[in-house]
Backbone as CSV, one residue per row, in Angstrom:
resi,resn,N_x,N_y,N_z,CA_x,CA_y,CA_z,C_x,C_y,C_z
1,MET,-60.130,-22.051,-63.101,-60.873,-22.508,-62.267,-59.721,-23.476,-60.781
2,GLU,-59.958,-22.766,-59.760,-59.112,-23.233,-58.477,-58.972,-24.391,-58.408
3,SER,-57.826,-25.302,-58.224,-57.968,-26.846,-58.472,-58.100,-26.392,-56.064
4,VAL,-58.508,-28.146,-55.628,-58.327,-27.941,-54.632,-57.282,-27.740,-53.792
5,HIS,-56.379,-28.393,-54.268,-54.664,-28.251,-54.048,-53.987,-27.211,-53.906
6,GLU,-54.536,-26.423,-54.750,-54.116,-24.533,-54.912,-55.203,-23.930,-54.331
7,ARG,-56.495,-24.396,-54.224,-56.945,-23.637,-51.914,-56.138,-23.735,-50.972
8,ASP,-56.002,-25.917,-51.122,-55.497,-25.810,-50.104,-54.092,-24.889,-49.284
9,ALA,-52.923,-24.366,-50.391,-51.989,-24.031,-50.306,-52.138,-22.716,-49.954
10,ALA,-52.997,-21.594,-50.766,-53.530,-20.767,-50.151,-53.871,-20.799,-48.488
11,ALA,-54.748,-22.161,-48.208,-55.141,-21.703,-46.986,-54.223,-21.594,-45.768
12,THR,-53.257,-23.022,-46.248,-52.241,-23.394,-46.225,-51.007,-22.178,-45.599
13,SER,-50.886,-21.818,-46.671,-50.332,-19.987,-46.325,-50.485,-18.860,-45.157
14,GLN,-51.988,-19.170,-44.966,-52.574,-18.233,-44.987,-52.632,-18.632,-43.221
15,THR,-52.558,-19.591,-43.139,-52.282,-20.141,-42.424,-50.756,-20.423,-41.282
16,VAL,-49.656,-20.229,-42.246,-48.426,-19.863,-41.323,-47.981,-18.780,-41.882
17,ALA,-48.493,-17.493,-42.381,-49.004,-16.169,-41.781,-49.004,-15.738,-40.797
18,ALA,-50.425,-16.303,-40.279,-51.241,-15.666,-38.827,-50.688,-17.134,-37.907
19,ALA,-49.987,-17.875,-38.177,-49.337,-18.109,-36.910,-47.837,-18.203,-36.534
20,MET,-47.370,-17.232,-37.440,-46.423,-16.637,-37.330,-46.344,-15.357,-36.568
21,ARG,-47.325,-14.563,-36.897,-47.663,-13.475,-36.512,-48.514,-14.011,-35.276
22,GLU,-48.958,-14.331,-34.728,-49.834,-14.705,-33.471,-48.720,-15.763,-32.266
23,ARG,-46.919,-15.775,-33.164,-46.440,-16.815,-32.789,-47.174,-18.089,-32.281
24,ASP,-48.518,-18.460,-32.474,-48.614,-20.056,-32.898,-48.260,-21.314,-33.434
25,PHE,-46.537,-22.388,-32.147,-46.257,-22.582,-32.962,-46.531,-23.908,-32.990
26,GLU,-48.023,-24.170,-32.158,-48.869,-26.138,-32.269,-48.791,-25.634,-33.855
27,THR,-49.633,-24.585,-34.426,-50.507,-24.365,-35.835,-49.373,-24.063,-36.386
28,LEU,-48.422,-23.974,-36.292,-47.204,-23.835,-37.540,-46.619,-25.271,-37.629
29,GLY,-46.527,-26.255,-36.744,-45.993,-26.948,-36.711,-47.230,-28.182,-37.163
30,GLU,-48.230,-27.969,-37.163,-48.975,-28.674,-38.149,-49.186,-28.716,-39.299
31,ALA,-49.249,-26.952,-39.545,-48.464,-27.196,-41.372,-47.645,-27.184,-42.037
32,LEU,-46.420,-27.785,-41.482,-45.384,-28.417,-42.381,-45.205,-29.812,-42.159
33,ALA,-45.158,-29.694,-43.432,-44.740,-31.416,-43.390,-43.846,-31.981,-42.986
34,ASP,-43.748,-33.494,-42.191,-43.097,-34.253,-41.665,-41.497,-33.943,-42.365
35,ASP,-41.493,-33.657,-43.230,-39.610,-33.687,-44.343,-39.453,-32.332,-44.902
36,VAL,-40.137,-31.899,-43.874,-40.012,-29.969,-44.736,-38.381,-30.207,-44.705
37,VAL,-38.112,-28.290,-45.649,-36.776,-28.694,-45.892,-37.032,-26.820,-46.112
38,LEU,-35.932,-26.244,-45.226,-35.603,-24.768,-44.855,-34.483,-24.450,-45.213
39,HIS,-34.526,-23.665,-46.898,-33.085,-22.912,-47.258,-32.472,-21.432,-47.121
40,SER,-32.516,-21.172,-45.711,-31.204,-20.046,-45.201,-31.290,-19.138,-46.340
41,PRO,-31.653,-17.395,-46.279,-31.336,-16.923,-46.584,-29.778,-16.117,-46.272
42,ILE,-29.169,-16.825,-45.305,-27.693,-16.357,-44.905,-26.630,-17.671,-45.890
43,THR,-27.365,-18.405,-45.328,-25.541,-19.520,-45.921,-26.736,-20.871,-46.939
44,GLY,-25.648,-20.824,-48.255,-26.661,-22.149,-49.041,-25.626,-23.236,-48.689
45,SER,-25.191,-22.897,-47.700,-24.478,-23.919,-46.785,-24.974,-25.333,-46.527
46,PHE,-26.276,-24.990,-45.519,-26.548,-25.922,-44.962,-28.541,-25.624,-44.965
47,ARG,-28.955,-26.068,-44.900,-30.150,-26.228,-44.988,-30.962,-27.059,-43.321
48,PHE,-32.038,-26.582,-43.378,-33.163,-26.922,-41.953,-33.835,-27.913,-41.990
49,GLU,-34.057,-29.532,-41.943,-34.622,-30.688,-42.248,-35.348,-31.333,-41.401
50,GLY,-36.961,-31.566,-41.784,-37.589,-32.131,-41.028,-38.631,-30.948,-39.930
51,ARG,-39.580,-31.241,-39.576,-40.459,-30.081,-38.748,-39.842,-30.231,-37.561
52,GLU,-39.526,-30.643,-36.710,-38.911,-30.431,-36.049,-37.831,-28.991,-35.751
53,GLU,-36.785,-30.282,-36.889,-35.828,-28.961,-36.733,-35.999,-27.137,-37.568
54,VAL,-37.156,-27.499,-38.333,-37.154,-26.048,-38.791,-38.069,-25.406,-37.993
55,LEU,-38.810,-25.986,-37.313,-39.968,-25.091,-36.354,-39.419,-24.507,-35.190
56,ALA,-38.053,-25.408,-35.023,-37.549,-24.940,-34.048,-36.559,-23.797,-34.236
57,LEU,-36.460,-23.731,-35.528,-35.187,-22.585,-35.746,-35.956,-21.127,-36.209
58,LEU,-37.593,-21.735,-36.315,-38.710,-19.824,-36.789,-39.168,-19.372,-34.836
59,ARG,-39.096,-20.757,-34.111,-39.541,-20.143,-33.009,-38.522,-19.106,-33.189
60,ILE,-36.919,-19.425,-33.238,-36.117,-18.513,-32.683,-35.636,-17.200,-33.694
61,VAL,-36.208,-17.473,-35.014,-36.568,-16.247,-36.054,-37.931,-15.629,-35.325
62,ARG,-39.049,-16.130,-34.734,-39.943,-15.052,-34.772,-39.683,-14.340,-33.372
63,GLU,-38.358,-14.594,-32.301,-38.642,-14.172,-31.085,-37.397,-12.870,-31.524
64,ALA,-36.799,-13.398,-33.053,-36.220,-12.479,-32.752,-37.124,-10.502,-33.768
65,PHE,-37.513,-11.352,-34.365,-38.623,-10.183,-35.831,-39.408,-9.461,-34.401
66,GLU,-39.451,-8.744,-34.609,-40.186,-6.843,-33.830,-41.223,-6.978,-35.449
67,ASP,-42.362,-6.093,-34.525,-43.778,-5.673,-35.615,-43.808,-6.557,-37.322
68,LEU,-43.704,-7.571,-36.997,-43.665,-8.821,-37.925,-45.220,-8.118,-38.383
69,ARG,-44.924,-7.859,-39.754,-46.615,-7.610,-40.506,-46.668,-8.370,-42.659
70,PRO,-48.246,-8.860,-42.265,-47.606,-9.231,-43.657,-47.645,-8.249,-45.027
71,VAL,-47.076,-8.374,-45.818,-47.632,-7.580,-46.558,-48.443,-7.619,-48.013
72,ALA,-48.245,-9.030,-48.051,-48.999,-9.460,-49.682,-48.929,-10.507,-49.499
73,GLU,-49.791,-11.291,-50.211,-49.662,-12.663,-51.126,-49.848,-13.260,-52.490
74,PHE,-49.082,-14.482,-52.634,-49.583,-14.978,-54.518,-49.236,-15.743,-54.510
75,GLY,-49.332,-17.060,-55.449,-48.884,-17.767,-55.856,-49.344,-18.571,-57.221
76,ASP,-49.607,-20.181,-56.995,-50.519,-20.647,-57.885,-50.005,-22.422,-57.481
77,GLY,-50.569,-22.899,-58.198,-50.576,-24.183,-58.036,-49.953,-24.963,-56.664
78,ASP,-48.644,-25.676,-56.339,-48.503,-25.985,-55.779,-47.568,-24.979,-54.589
79,THR,-46.602,-23.227,-55.231,-46.015,-22.864,-54.277,-46.998,-21.074,-54.169
80,ARG,-46.461,-20.802,-53.148,-47.233,-19.320,-53.157,-46.032,-19.033,-52.230
81,ALA,-46.543,-17.476,-52.763,-44.951,-16.856,-51.969,-45.647,-15.523,-50.540
82,LEU,-45.280,-15.463,-49.277,-45.765,-15.047,-47.877,-44.368,-13.536,-48.560
83,MET,-44.948,-12.148,-48.562,-43.982,-10.660,-48.370,-44.239,-10.506,-47.528
84,PHE,-43.632,-10.043,-46.093,-43.969,-9.042,-44.841,-42.964,-8.141,-45.240
85,ASP,-43.157,-7.652,-43.777,-41.836,-6.274,-43.357,-42.054,-6.385,-41.449
86,ALA,-40.776,-6.360,-40.751,-40.353,-6.754,-39.978,-39.307,-5.653,-39.345
87,ARG,-38.975,-5.572,-38.055,-37.578,-5.064,-37.603,-36.673,-6.118,-37.180
88,ILE,-35.497,-5.884,-36.998,-35.107,-6.313,-36.015,-33.634,-4.948,-34.916
89,GLY,-34.710,-4.790,-33.998,-33.487,-3.691,-33.202,-34.341,-2.692,-33.988
90,ARG,-33.220,-1.706,-34.599,-33.240,-0.400,-35.358,-34.156,-0.950,-37.171
91,GLN,-33.274,-2.193,-37.507,-33.036,-2.344,-38.602,-33.859,-2.810,-39.456
92,LYS,-34.419,-2.169,-40.516,-36.139,-2.533,-41.096,-35.512,-4.014,-41.895
93,ILE,-36.876,-4.741,-41.786,-36.600,-5.582,-43.036,-37.655,-6.154,-44.018
94,GLN,-37.011,-6.381,-44.869,-39.126,-7.201,-46.555,-37.981,-7.961,-47.045
95,GLY,-39.321,-9.425,-46.082,-38.929,-10.279,-47.058,-39.843,-11.324,-47.784
96,VAL,-39.735,-12.046,-47.904,-40.192,-13.323,-48.964,-40.274,-14.425,-48.563
97,ASP,-41.094,-15.493,-48.372,-40.879,-16.790,-48.086,-41.881,-17.196,-48.783
98,VAL,-41.130,-18.397,-49.920,-41.788,-18.949,-50.760,-42.145,-20.426,-50.317
99,LEU,-43.232,-21.043,-50.834,-43.893,-21.745,-50.196,-44.061,-22.776,-50.700
100,ARG,-43.601,-24.657,-51.036,-43.967,-25.049,-52.027,-44.661,-26.288,-50.903
101,PHE,-46.039,-26.962,-51.480,-46.748,-27.930,-50.807,-47.140,-29.259,-50.799
102,ASP,-46.946,-29.976,-50.352,-46.982,-31.260,-50.678,-48.546,-31.464,-50.885
103,GLU,-48.708,-32.609,-51.827,-50.134,-33.324,-52.176,-51.063,-32.882,-50.752
104,ALA,-50.947,-33.404,-49.548,-51.415,-32.542,-48.303,-52.161,-31.632,-47.843
105,GLY,-51.281,-30.510,-49.153,-51.693,-29.125,-48.758,-49.939,-28.896,-47.020
106,ARG,-49.362,-29.440,-47.026,-48.966,-28.896,-45.839,-47.592,-28.364,-46.271
107,VAL,-46.366,-27.288,-46.036,-45.947,-26.930,-46.431,-44.685,-28.641,-46.382
108,ARG,-44.167,-28.714,-47.740,-42.246,-29.221,-47.725,-41.593,-28.824,-48.107
109,GLU,-41.298,-27.211,-47.798,-40.333,-26.878,-48.880,-40.662,-24.970,-48.551
110,PHE,-38.933,-24.735,-48.288,-39.889,-23.550,-47.170,-38.020,-22.361,-47.913
111,ARG,-37.998,-21.337,-48.312,-37.076,-20.360,-48.880,-37.319,-19.078,-48.645
112,VAL,-36.101,-18.397,-47.856,-36.469,-17.597,-47.432,-35.947,-16.525,-47.899
113,PHE,-36.264,-14.843,-48.494,-35.005,-13.834,-49.145,-35.342,-12.582,-47.965
114,ILE,-34.367,-11.947,-47.690,-34.427,-10.968,-47.301,-33.863,-9.998,-47.501
115,ARG,-33.985,-8.551,-47.156,-33.618,-7.556,-48.113,-33.883,-6.119,-46.933
116,PRO,-32.512,-5.243,-47.030,-31.642,-5.232,-47.399,-31.121,-6.018,-46.741
117,LEU,-29.312,-5.512,-47.383,-28.375,-6.265,-46.660,-28.514,-6.039,-45.507
118,PRO,-28.127,-4.544,-44.225,-28.337,-4.158,-43.276,-29.047,-5.196,-42.459
119,GLY,-30.452,-5.787,-43.032,-31.470,-6.511,-42.476,-30.824,-7.726,-42.487
120,LEU,-30.512,-7.761,-43.307,-30.031,-9.809,-43.332,-29.681,-9.969,-42.563
121,THR,-27.670,-8.937,-42.792,-27.063,-9.138,-41.392,-27.428,-8.856,-40.024
122,ALA,-27.771,-8.021,-39.461,-29.311,-7.749,-38.595,-29.673,-8.979,-38.817
123,LEU,-29.962,-10.298,-39.284,-30.851,-11.259,-38.922,-30.071,-12.420,-38.325
124,ALA,-29.217,-11.990,-39.398,-27.731,-13.730,-38.680,-27.399,-13.178,-37.784
125,ALA,-26.952,-12.298,-36.825,-26.439,-11.812,-35.594,-27.807,-12.457,-34.910
126,ALA,-28.676,-11.993,-34.930,-29.651,-11.790,-33.935,-29.820,-13.547,-33.959
127,LEU,-29.578,-14.255,-35.137,-30.262,-15.474,-34.915,-29.011,-16.597,-34.246
128,ALA,-27.670,-16.116,-34.787,-26.870,-16.633,-34.452,-26.250,-17.558,-33.430
129,PRO,-26.332,-16.550,-32.724,-25.477,-17.872,-31.210,-27.107,-18.146,-30.298
130,ALA,-28.235,-18.602,-30.413,-29.685,-19.064,-30.311,-29.412,-20.636,-31.597
131,VAL,-29.186,-20.076,-32.635,-29.087,-21.427,-33.718,-27.929,-21.891,-32.876
132,ALA,-26.603,-21.657,-33.035,-25.413,-22.410,-32.535,-25.561,-23.457,-31.242
133,ALA,-26.519,-22.742,-30.379,-26.247,-23.288,-28.986,-26.714,-24.155,-28.557
134,PRO,-26.848,-25.473,-29.342,-27.281,-26.390,-29.507,-25.535,-26.861,-29.788
135,ALA,-24.710,-26.424,-30.755,-23.703,-26.958,-30.116,-22.804,-26.926,-29.364
136,GLY,-23.207,-26.020,-28.095,-22.219,-26.017,-26.820,-22.691,-24.491,-26.973
137,ARG,-22.408,-23.856,-24.877,-21.922,-22.745,-25.253,-20.850,-21.829,-25.695
138,THR,-19.604,-22.730,-25.737,-19.226,-21.699,-26.216,-18.977,-22.143,-27.464
139,ARG,-19.224,-22.395,-28.219,-19.541,-21.943,-30.020,-20.316,-20.893,-29.714
140,ALA,-21.790,-21.553,-29.240,-22.326,-20.614,-29.860,-21.530,-18.544,-29.587
141,ALA,-21.051,-18.765,-28.364,-20.454,-17.478,-27.988,-19.790,-17.245,-28.936
142,LEU,-18.772,-17.628,-29.618,-18.087,-17.619,-30.783,-18.933,-17.137,-31.577
143,VAL,-19.827,-17.341,-32.091,-20.417,-16.709,-33.789,-20.744,-15.974,-33.615
144,GLY,-21.256,-14.860,-32.971,-21.621,-14.185,-31.882,-20.794,-12.521,-31.999
145,PRO,-19.388,-12.426,-32.696,-18.681,-10.984,-32.462,-19.127,-10.831,-33.402
146,PRO,-18.304,-12.292,-33.956,-17.630,-12.206,-35.962,-19.076,-11.283,-36.668
147,MET,-20.236,-12.126,-36.233,-21.968,-11.800,-36.626,-21.905,-10.302,-37.187
148,TRP,-22.037,-9.517,-35.342,-22.507,-8.323,-35.295,-20.948,-7.647,-36.041
149,LEU,-20.269,-7.837,-35.385,-19.010,-7.395,-37.719,-19.460,-7.171,-38.703
150,GLN,-20.147,-8.139,-38.613,-20.410,-8.620,-40.560,-22.033,-7.447,-39.743
151,ALA,-22.786,-7.524,-39.743,-23.378,-6.588,-39.179,-23.376,-5.111,-39.528
152,PHE,-22.620,-4.445,-38.274,-22.275,-3.194,-38.061,-21.630,-2.829,-39.296
153,LEU,-21.178,-3.763,-40.328,-20.162,-3.160,-41.695,-21.028,-3.287,-42.336
154,ALA,-22.419,-3.600,-42.585,-23.162,-3.831,-43.536,-24.154,-2.478,-43.797
155,ARG,-24.873,-2.553,-42.426,-25.022,-1.041,-42.244,-23.751,-0.220,-42.265
156,THR,-22.811,0.474,-42.089,-21.907,1.454,-41.983,-21.572,1.948,-43.507
157,GLY,-21.676,0.706,-44.026,-21.243,1.033,-45.750,-22.178,1.055,-46.436
158,ASP,-23.835,0.458,-45.947,-24.605,0.471,-46.536,-25.048,2.602,-46.571
159,ARG,-24.662,3.281,-45.173,-24.847,4.566,-45.490,-23.920,5.103,-46.118
160,VAL,-22.761,4.979,-45.992,-21.669,5.554,-46.706,-22.068,5.057,-48.377
161,ALA,-22.134,4.139,-48.293,-22.880,4.019,-50.024,-23.564,4.250,-50.161
162,VAL,-25.033,4.449,-49.841,-25.632,5.280,-50.569,-25.894,7.364,-50.494
163,ARG,-25.064,7.734,-49.371,-24.200,9.486,-50.062,-24.036,8.996,-50.988
164,ILE,-22.808,8.230,-51.303,-21.819,8.568,-52.502,-22.779,7.917,-53.741
165,LEU,-23.957,7.514,-54.109,-24.749,6.506,-55.148,-25.675,7.775,-54.746
166,ARG,-26.036,9.095,-54.120,-26.111,9.763,-54.330,-26.140,10.730,-54.361
167,ARG,-25.333,11.891,-54.071,-24.329,12.371,-55.232,-23.829,12.311,-56.291
168,ALA,-23.685,10.929,-56.391,-23.065,10.290,-58.120,-24.280,11.105,-59.510
169,PHE,-25.553,10.926,-58.469,-26.808,11.125,-59.430,-27.051,12.341,-59.407
170,ASN,-27.185,12.955,-58.609,-26.857,14.453,-58.571,-26.406,14.915,-59.253
171,ARG,-24.911,14.573,-59.952,-24.013,15.398,-60.714,-24.399,14.709,-62.229
172,ALA,-24.888,13.853,-62.669,-24.958,12.990,-63.180,-27.057,13.656,-64.362
173,GLY,-27.365,13.564,-63.207,-28.213,14.741,-63.663,-28.507,16.480,-64.028
């Protein structure tokens, strides 16, 4: 039998998915705990902490996503996973948001996973200037080019690797 806490978590995860899709940041903010922590899919060296900081990041992320579409939701207890598809420019991405909830049913932890690598680097390139903007215009301008280069190399490497792997597996089979 599902507990009240599990029902709250399921309802909140559905609210988060709908709010992101609809760009309803007021509702999204209400679903976040005051001390929410978001773990970046891009780096393990930095976490976004607190409702205002996480909400500011989610606004930037949502601006980068095109064709955001929920795919599946699952979980139990205080943990739910939201699978989604989206695009960043021409690059398709697949993602999973793993949400953990507090006793009040609000999101207290947000872990994001993105695939494939070209999609993750496209996301990093799209977000870097806006995320770095509070550090100043010059610093924001400096983070863009290395991230765009990384995205270009990931896209190019992916294309080359796929051709090599197809040939290798076709010969082996």
